[in-house]
Short mmCIF file of C-alpha atoms in Angstrom, two decimals:
data_model
loop_
_atom_site.label_atom_id
_atom_site.label_comp_id
_atom_site.label_asym_id
_atom_site.label_seq_id
_atom_site.Cartn_x
_atom_site.Cartn_y
_atom_site.Cartn_z
CA UNK A 240 -82.40 50.25 206.66
CA UNK A 241 -83.08 46.86 204.32
CA UNK A 242 -81.15 46.83 200.53
CA UNK A 243 -82.37 43.41 198.47
CA UNK A 244 -80.06 42.84 195.51
CA UNK A 245 -82.70 41.59 192.73
CA UNK A 246 -79.28 40.73 190.31
CA UNK A 247 -76.36 38.79 191.73
CA UNK A 248 -73.44 40.47 192.12
CA UNK A 249 -69.41 38.85 193.13
CA UNK A 250 -68.13 38.23 196.12
CA UNK A 251 -65.52 41.41 195.93
CA UNK A 252 -68.49 44.08 194.80
CA UNK A 253 -70.33 42.49 198.19
CA UNK A 254 -67.16 42.91 200.39
CA UNK A 255 -66.72 46.42 198.58
CA UNK A 256 -69.85 47.57 199.83
CA UNK A 257 -70.08 45.99 203.32
CA UNK A 258 -66.70 48.24 203.53
CA UNK A 259 -68.03 51.56 202.43
CA UNK A 260 -71.94 51.84 203.23
CA UNK A 261 -73.48 53.06 206.10
CA UNK A 262 -74.02 50.09 208.54
CA UNK A 263 -77.07 50.99 208.92
CA UNK A 264 -78.04 49.46 205.12
CA UNK A 265 -78.65 45.72 205.48
CA UNK A 266 -78.00 43.90 202.44
CA UNK A 267 -79.71 41.05 201.11
CA UNK A 268 -77.73 39.31 198.28
CA UNK A 269 -80.47 36.55 197.33
CA UNK A 270 -79.11 33.70 196.03
CA UNK A 271 -81.91 32.31 194.43
CA UNK A 272 -83.29 35.60 192.30
CA UNK A 273 -86.59 33.68 191.13
CA UNK A 274 -89.85 36.28 191.36
CA UNK A 275 -91.93 34.33 194.49
CA UNK A 276 -88.51 34.42 196.70
CA UNK A 277 -87.19 37.77 195.73
CA UNK A 278 -91.04 39.52 196.21
CA UNK A 279 -91.08 37.55 199.48
CA UNK A 280 -87.32 39.23 200.70
CA UNK A 281 -88.53 42.88 199.22
CA UNK A 282 -91.34 43.23 201.51
CA UNK A 283 -89.70 45.03 204.19
CA UNK A 284 -87.10 46.85 202.00
CA UNK A 285 -86.54 50.68 201.47
CA UNK A 286 -83.96 49.90 198.74
CA UNK A 287 -84.51 48.12 195.71
CA UNK A 288 -81.35 47.15 193.35
CA UNK A 289 -81.42 46.26 190.02
CA UNK A 290 -84.98 45.75 187.78
CA UNK A 291 -85.45 41.95 187.48
CA UNK A 292 -89.30 41.75 188.80
CA UNK A 293 -89.48 45.61 189.66
CA UNK A 294 -93.13 45.82 188.77
CA UNK A 295 -95.08 42.74 191.19
CA UNK A 296 -92.31 43.49 193.84
CA UNK A 297 -93.22 47.76 194.14
CA UNK A 298 -97.17 46.37 194.03
CA UNK A 299 -95.79 44.14 197.78
CA UNK A 300 -93.56 46.67 199.33
CA UNK A 301 -94.96 49.79 200.37
CA UNK A 302 -91.79 50.71 202.48
CA UNK A 303 -89.25 51.43 199.38
CA UNK A 304 -87.66 54.73 199.24
CA UNK A 305 -85.34 54.09 196.41
CA UNK A 306 -85.19 51.87 193.11
CA UNK A 307 -80.95 51.75 192.44
CA UNK A 308 -80.40 50.96 189.00
CA UNK A 309 -76.94 49.63 188.96
CA UNK A 310 -76.36 50.31 184.83
CA UNK A 311 -77.15 53.68 183.10
CA UNK A 312 -80.01 52.39 180.16
CA UNK A 313 -83.54 53.06 182.44
CA UNK A 314 -86.14 52.38 179.61
CA UNK A 315 -88.27 49.78 180.99
CA UNK A 316 -88.23 50.87 184.08
CA UNK A 317 -89.31 54.65 184.31
CA UNK A 318 -92.98 53.78 183.28
CA UNK A 319 -93.41 51.31 186.50
CA UNK A 320 -91.82 53.18 189.09
CA UNK A 321 -94.23 56.35 187.40
CA UNK A 322 -96.75 54.57 189.53
CA UNK A 323 -94.69 54.88 192.84
CA UNK A 324 -95.05 58.88 193.43
CA UNK A 325 -92.77 58.18 196.88
CA UNK A 326 -89.80 56.51 194.96
CA UNK A 327 -87.53 57.86 193.96
CA UNK A 328 -85.21 56.08 190.72
CA UNK A 329 -81.46 56.45 190.51
CA UNK A 330 -78.86 54.88 187.87
CA UNK A 331 -75.33 54.04 187.91
CA UNK A 332 -72.94 55.71 185.91
CA UNK A 333 -69.64 54.36 186.92
CA UNK A 334 -68.77 52.70 183.15
CA UNK A 335 -69.06 55.80 181.82
CA UNK A 336 -65.60 56.13 180.84
CA UNK A 337 -65.33 52.41 180.14
CA UNK A 338 -68.12 53.15 177.47
CA UNK A 339 -66.25 55.99 176.06
CA UNK A 340 -63.42 54.15 175.82
CA UNK A 341 -65.24 51.72 173.77
CA UNK A 342 -66.80 54.12 171.44
CA UNK A 343 -63.48 56.14 170.55
CA UNK A 344 -62.02 52.25 170.19
CA UNK A 345 -64.94 51.46 167.23
CA UNK A 346 -64.47 55.16 165.63
CA UNK A 347 -60.56 54.46 165.77
CA UNK A 348 -61.00 51.00 164.56
CA UNK A 349 -62.84 52.07 161.53
CA UNK A 350 -61.32 55.15 160.42
CA UNK A 351 -57.93 53.10 160.05
CA UNK A 352 -59.42 50.20 158.62
CA UNK A 353 -58.05 47.73 161.00
CA UNK A 354 -60.77 44.62 160.24
CA UNK A 355 -60.07 44.87 156.87
CA UNK A 356 -56.56 45.07 157.18
CA UNK A 357 -56.66 42.16 160.06
CA UNK A 358 -58.74 40.31 157.58
CA UNK A 359 -56.70 40.16 154.71
CA UNK A 360 -53.53 39.34 156.92
CA UNK A 361 -55.59 36.03 158.02
CA UNK A 362 -56.63 35.79 154.47
CA UNK A 363 -52.57 35.26 153.23
CA UNK A 364 -53.32 38.69 151.53
CA UNK A 365 -49.56 40.59 152.08
CA UNK A 366 -50.78 44.05 150.01
CA UNK A 367 -49.33 47.43 151.71
CA UNK A 368 -51.39 49.53 149.48
CA UNK A 369 -52.27 52.73 151.01
CA UNK A 370 -56.35 52.86 149.37
CA UNK A 371 -56.28 49.71 150.78
CA UNK A 372 -55.31 50.79 154.34
CA UNK A 373 -55.74 54.18 154.26
CA UNK A 374 -55.74 56.01 157.47
CA UNK A 375 -58.50 58.57 157.83
CA UNK A 376 -56.51 60.81 160.22
CA UNK A 377 -58.79 63.22 162.95
CA UNK A 378 -56.61 66.35 162.86
CA UNK A 379 -58.33 68.20 160.52
CA UNK A 380 -61.58 66.70 161.62
CA UNK A 381 -64.99 67.51 163.80
CA UNK A 382 -66.22 64.65 165.23
CA UNK A 383 -69.85 65.11 166.93
CA UNK A 384 -71.28 63.96 169.88
CA UNK A 385 -74.70 63.44 170.19
CA UNK A 386 -75.82 63.10 174.24
CA UNK A 387 -73.25 65.31 176.34
CA UNK A 388 -73.93 63.86 179.66
CA UNK A 389 -71.54 61.96 181.44
CA UNK A 390 -70.45 59.07 178.62
CA UNK A 391 -70.43 62.03 176.17
CA UNK A 392 -68.68 64.36 178.41
CA UNK A 393 -65.88 61.48 178.16
CA UNK A 394 -65.86 60.86 174.69
CA UNK A 395 -65.26 64.07 174.07
CA UNK A 396 -62.65 64.35 176.66
CA UNK A 397 -60.45 61.40 175.67
CA UNK A 398 -61.10 63.13 171.92
CA UNK A 399 -59.97 66.53 171.97
CA UNK A 400 -56.74 66.24 171.83
CA UNK A 401 -55.99 65.27 168.40
CA UNK A 402 -59.45 66.03 166.64
CA UNK A 403 -60.01 69.47 165.00
CA UNK A 404 -62.75 70.42 167.00
CA UNK A 405 -65.82 68.51 168.94
CA UNK A 406 -69.29 69.46 168.60
CA UNK A 407 -72.06 68.65 171.07
CA UNK A 408 -75.63 67.96 170.08
CA UNK A 409 -78.23 67.88 172.79
CA UNK A 410 -82.12 68.64 173.11
CA UNK A 411 -81.94 72.03 175.33
CA UNK A 412 -79.40 74.76 175.77
CA UNK A 413 -76.56 73.84 177.95
CA UNK A 414 -77.34 75.52 182.11
CA UNK A 415 -73.77 75.02 182.15
CA UNK A 416 -70.05 75.73 179.84
CA UNK A 417 -69.40 72.04 178.31
CA UNK A 418 -66.20 72.77 178.06
CA UNK A 419 -64.75 69.60 176.66
CA UNK A 420 -67.22 70.67 173.58
CA UNK A 421 -65.81 73.55 171.40
CA UNK A 422 -69.47 73.86 170.27
CA UNK A 423 -72.69 72.92 171.11
CA UNK A 424 -76.31 72.43 169.54
CA UNK A 425 -79.72 71.68 170.26
CA UNK A 426 -82.47 69.76 168.85
CA UNK A 427 -83.48 72.33 166.57
CA UNK A 428 -79.99 72.57 164.56
CA UNK A 429 -80.07 69.36 163.92
CA UNK A 430 -79.14 69.26 160.35
CA UNK A 431 -77.07 71.32 160.75
CA UNK A 432 -75.05 69.26 163.45
CA UNK A 433 -74.99 66.71 160.60
CA UNK A 434 -73.63 68.95 157.76
CA UNK A 435 -71.21 69.94 159.87
CA UNK A 436 -69.88 66.92 161.67
CA UNK A 437 -67.52 64.10 159.82
CA UNK A 438 -68.21 61.15 162.19
CA UNK A 439 -70.37 61.29 165.09
CA UNK A 440 -70.81 59.08 168.15
CA UNK A 441 -74.32 58.28 169.86
CA UNK A 442 -74.59 58.13 173.58
CA UNK A 443 -78.45 58.80 174.21
CA UNK A 444 -80.34 56.77 175.69
CA UNK A 445 -83.63 55.28 174.34
CA UNK A 446 -86.97 57.74 175.56
CA UNK A 447 -90.41 58.52 173.29
CA UNK A 448 -88.15 61.49 172.66
CA UNK A 449 -84.82 60.16 171.61
CA UNK A 450 -86.49 56.71 169.25
CA UNK A 451 -85.78 56.84 165.82
CA UNK A 452 -83.79 60.28 166.23
CA UNK A 453 -81.45 59.38 163.69
CA UNK A 454 -83.20 58.96 160.23
CA UNK A 455 -82.34 58.72 156.52
CA UNK A 456 -82.01 62.38 156.58
CA UNK A 457 -79.21 62.65 159.17
CA UNK A 458 -77.49 59.95 157.36
CA UNK A 459 -77.60 61.45 154.27
CA UNK A 460 -76.20 64.59 155.14
CA UNK A 461 -73.34 63.04 157.57
CA UNK A 462 -72.48 61.87 154.22
CA UNK A 463 -70.52 59.43 152.13
CA UNK A 464 -66.87 60.28 153.98
CA UNK A 465 -68.97 59.93 158.11
CA UNK A 466 -68.94 57.50 160.11
CA UNK A 467 -70.97 57.01 162.84
CA UNK A 468 -70.45 54.61 166.33
CA UNK A 469 -73.59 54.44 168.65
CA UNK A 470 -72.72 52.80 172.62
CA UNK A 471 -76.11 54.42 173.15
CA UNK A 472 -79.39 52.41 172.63
CA UNK A 473 -79.52 50.77 169.17
CA UNK A 474 -83.55 52.10 168.62
CA UNK A 475 -82.50 55.72 168.12
CA UNK A 476 -80.71 54.50 165.02
CA UNK A 477 -83.61 54.08 162.60
CA UNK A 478 -82.95 50.98 161.66
CA UNK A 479 -83.97 50.29 158.52
CA UNK A 480 -82.51 53.32 157.55
CA UNK A 481 -78.67 52.89 158.66
CA UNK A 482 -79.07 49.34 157.74
CA UNK A 483 -79.51 50.90 153.69
CA UNK A 484 -76.82 54.16 154.43
CA UNK A 485 -74.50 51.17 154.98
CA UNK A 486 -75.57 48.98 152.05
CA UNK A 487 -76.40 51.89 149.73
CA UNK A 488 -73.28 53.38 150.41
CA UNK A 489 -74.65 56.53 151.61
CA UNK A 490 -72.04 56.73 155.00
CA UNK A 491 -69.04 55.02 154.75
CA UNK A 492 -69.04 52.87 157.79
CA UNK A 493 -71.04 52.40 161.07
CA UNK A 494 -69.45 50.63 164.96
CA UNK A 495 -72.63 49.03 166.28
CA UNK A 496 -72.28 48.13 169.89
CA UNK A 497 -76.56 48.62 170.98
CA UNK A 498 -79.50 46.76 168.83
CA UNK A 499 -82.83 46.43 168.07
CA UNK A 500 -83.90 42.66 168.93
CA UNK A 501 -82.13 41.26 172.41
CA UNK A 502 -85.14 38.11 172.73
CA UNK A 503 -83.15 36.27 170.10
CA UNK A 504 -83.75 33.26 169.38
CA UNK A 505 -81.50 30.63 167.01
CA UNK A 506 -82.28 31.26 163.58
CA UNK A 507 -82.74 26.86 161.60
CA UNK A 508 -78.51 27.71 161.26
CA UNK A 509 -78.36 27.70 164.49
CA UNK A 510 -77.27 31.82 164.65
CA UNK A 511 -78.99 34.22 166.58
CA UNK A 512 -78.96 37.77 164.91
CA UNK A 513 -79.30 41.46 167.45
CA UNK A 514 -82.14 43.02 164.37
CA UNK A 515 -83.95 42.17 161.85
CA UNK A 516 -82.19 43.08 158.69
CA UNK A 517 -79.04 41.69 157.35
CA UNK A 518 -76.12 43.47 159.19
CA UNK A 519 -74.00 40.35 159.16
CA UNK A 520 -73.93 41.04 155.23
CA UNK A 521 -72.16 44.03 154.70
CA UNK A 522 -68.75 44.81 155.02
CA UNK A 523 -68.78 48.37 156.12
CA UNK A 524 -70.24 48.01 159.79
CA UNK A 525 -67.96 46.49 163.14
CA UNK A 526 -70.53 44.98 165.35
CA UNK A 527 -70.46 44.08 169.34
CA UNK A 528 -72.74 42.15 171.29
CA UNK A 529 -73.78 45.31 173.94
CA UNK A 530 -70.20 45.29 175.24
CA UNK A 531 -69.39 48.80 175.48
CA UNK A 532 -68.58 49.00 179.43
CA UNK A 533 -69.23 45.99 181.23
CA UNK A 534 -67.34 46.79 184.44
CA UNK A 535 -69.75 46.28 187.14
CA UNK A 536 -66.95 43.91 188.44
CA UNK A 537 -64.86 46.67 189.39
CA UNK A 538 -65.74 48.51 192.92
CA UNK A 539 -64.82 51.74 191.43
CA UNK A 540 -68.54 51.27 189.19
CA UNK A 541 -70.13 51.47 192.02
CA UNK A 542 -69.22 54.58 193.84
CA UNK A 543 -72.28 56.42 193.30
CA UNK A 544 -74.38 53.85 194.56
CA UNK A 545 -72.49 53.29 197.78
CA UNK A 546 -72.87 57.35 198.15
CA UNK A 547 -77.06 56.64 196.83
CA UNK A 548 -76.78 54.34 200.10
CA UNK A 549 -74.93 56.90 202.78
CA UNK A 550 -76.99 59.58 201.79
CA UNK A 551 -80.07 58.12 202.50
CA UNK A 552 -79.17 56.27 205.49
CA UNK A 553 -78.51 59.52 206.63
CA UNK A 554 -82.06 60.39 205.33
CA UNK A 555 -80.99 62.23 202.83
CA UNK A 556 -83.07 62.79 199.66
CA UNK A 557 -80.56 64.44 197.13
CA UNK A 558 -79.10 61.74 195.87
CA UNK A 559 -76.78 61.08 192.64
CA UNK A 560 -78.09 60.51 189.02
CA UNK A 561 -81.57 60.60 189.84
CA UNK A 562 -83.72 59.86 186.95
CA UNK A 563 -86.79 62.42 186.03
CA UNK A 564 -89.25 60.06 185.08
CA UNK A 565 -90.95 62.54 182.50
CA UNK A 566 -87.82 62.60 180.04
CA UNK A 567 -86.92 58.95 181.05
CA UNK A 568 -83.29 59.77 181.63
#
C-alpha cells in the first residue's frame, strides 16, 4: 500500500511514521513536490497525504482509497473529493489542544490589557492607574464557544476552572453529553446565545453554512464589554461587520488569528496584510498570522494519522476524523 506525501515533513516525523505504521504501507516522501513529479509518483498510490495538486493527482490515480489531510481545515478539498465516490477524506485534529491553548491565551491577553500595558512601558510611560490596565476578572463571566468539536471542547475544558460558566453553540442538538459545557445552544437560538455570553471564542470551520455566520447583528448582541477571538476560519465572521464593530467600539476588542486573504501582495510601502480593511489602524485588536497550533513537527500531532494508516492497511474503513463531504467538516 503506497502513501504519497504531497507536502514536506521533517526527518523526525518520517522516523515516527516509519516506526509506528504497519510495514505494509510504503511511504513516499518526495523532495520535489512540483506537480508533474507528484502526479508521476501517485499513479499507483492508495493514500494521498495533503492537498497539493490534489485534483490533478486524483484524476490520474485510480487506486486512491484515502486522502489524508494532516491538519483540520478541508474547505478547499471537499468539492474535489466529492467527484470520487470511492475515496475517503479524513482530516487531523492533532493540533486541537494547541489551538485551544492559543485561543484562550488571546482572550486572556485581551481581557487583561497586556498589549497596552506592554506598549506603555516600552514607550517609557510609567503608569499604574487601574483604568489603564484593568483586569477583566473571569470568575463572574460566561464564555461562549462557537463550535463544540475537538478544539472547542478543549477550550471549554481549559476555561471551566476559572469562569462562571462555558456555553457552547453548535449547529444541531448534540447526540451525546458535552460535559465540559454548562449549556448548549443550537443555531435556532443563536441570538439568545450572544445575549447571554460575555465573550466568545470561535472555532468553526468554513463551509457554505458557516460563511458570515457572525454578522453585525451578533456582534451588537455581544455588546460593548464583549471580546471575540477567532481561531476557526476568517470568513466565519463577516469582515466589514467585524471592522465596524471594532472601529465604532460596538464590542470591546478582538483577537484574530485567521483572515480573509491568503494570497497577499505587498502594497506600495512594502507591507502585506491578510485583510481588505485597515485592521492595522485599530487599537482594540490583537492579530496573529494563522499560527494557533502549528505543531506538525511534533510526533504526537500525527497520532490519529498513524492510526488511520494502520486501519487502512488491515482493510478497515472505520477511520478517525472522516469528513462529511456534504457538511464540509
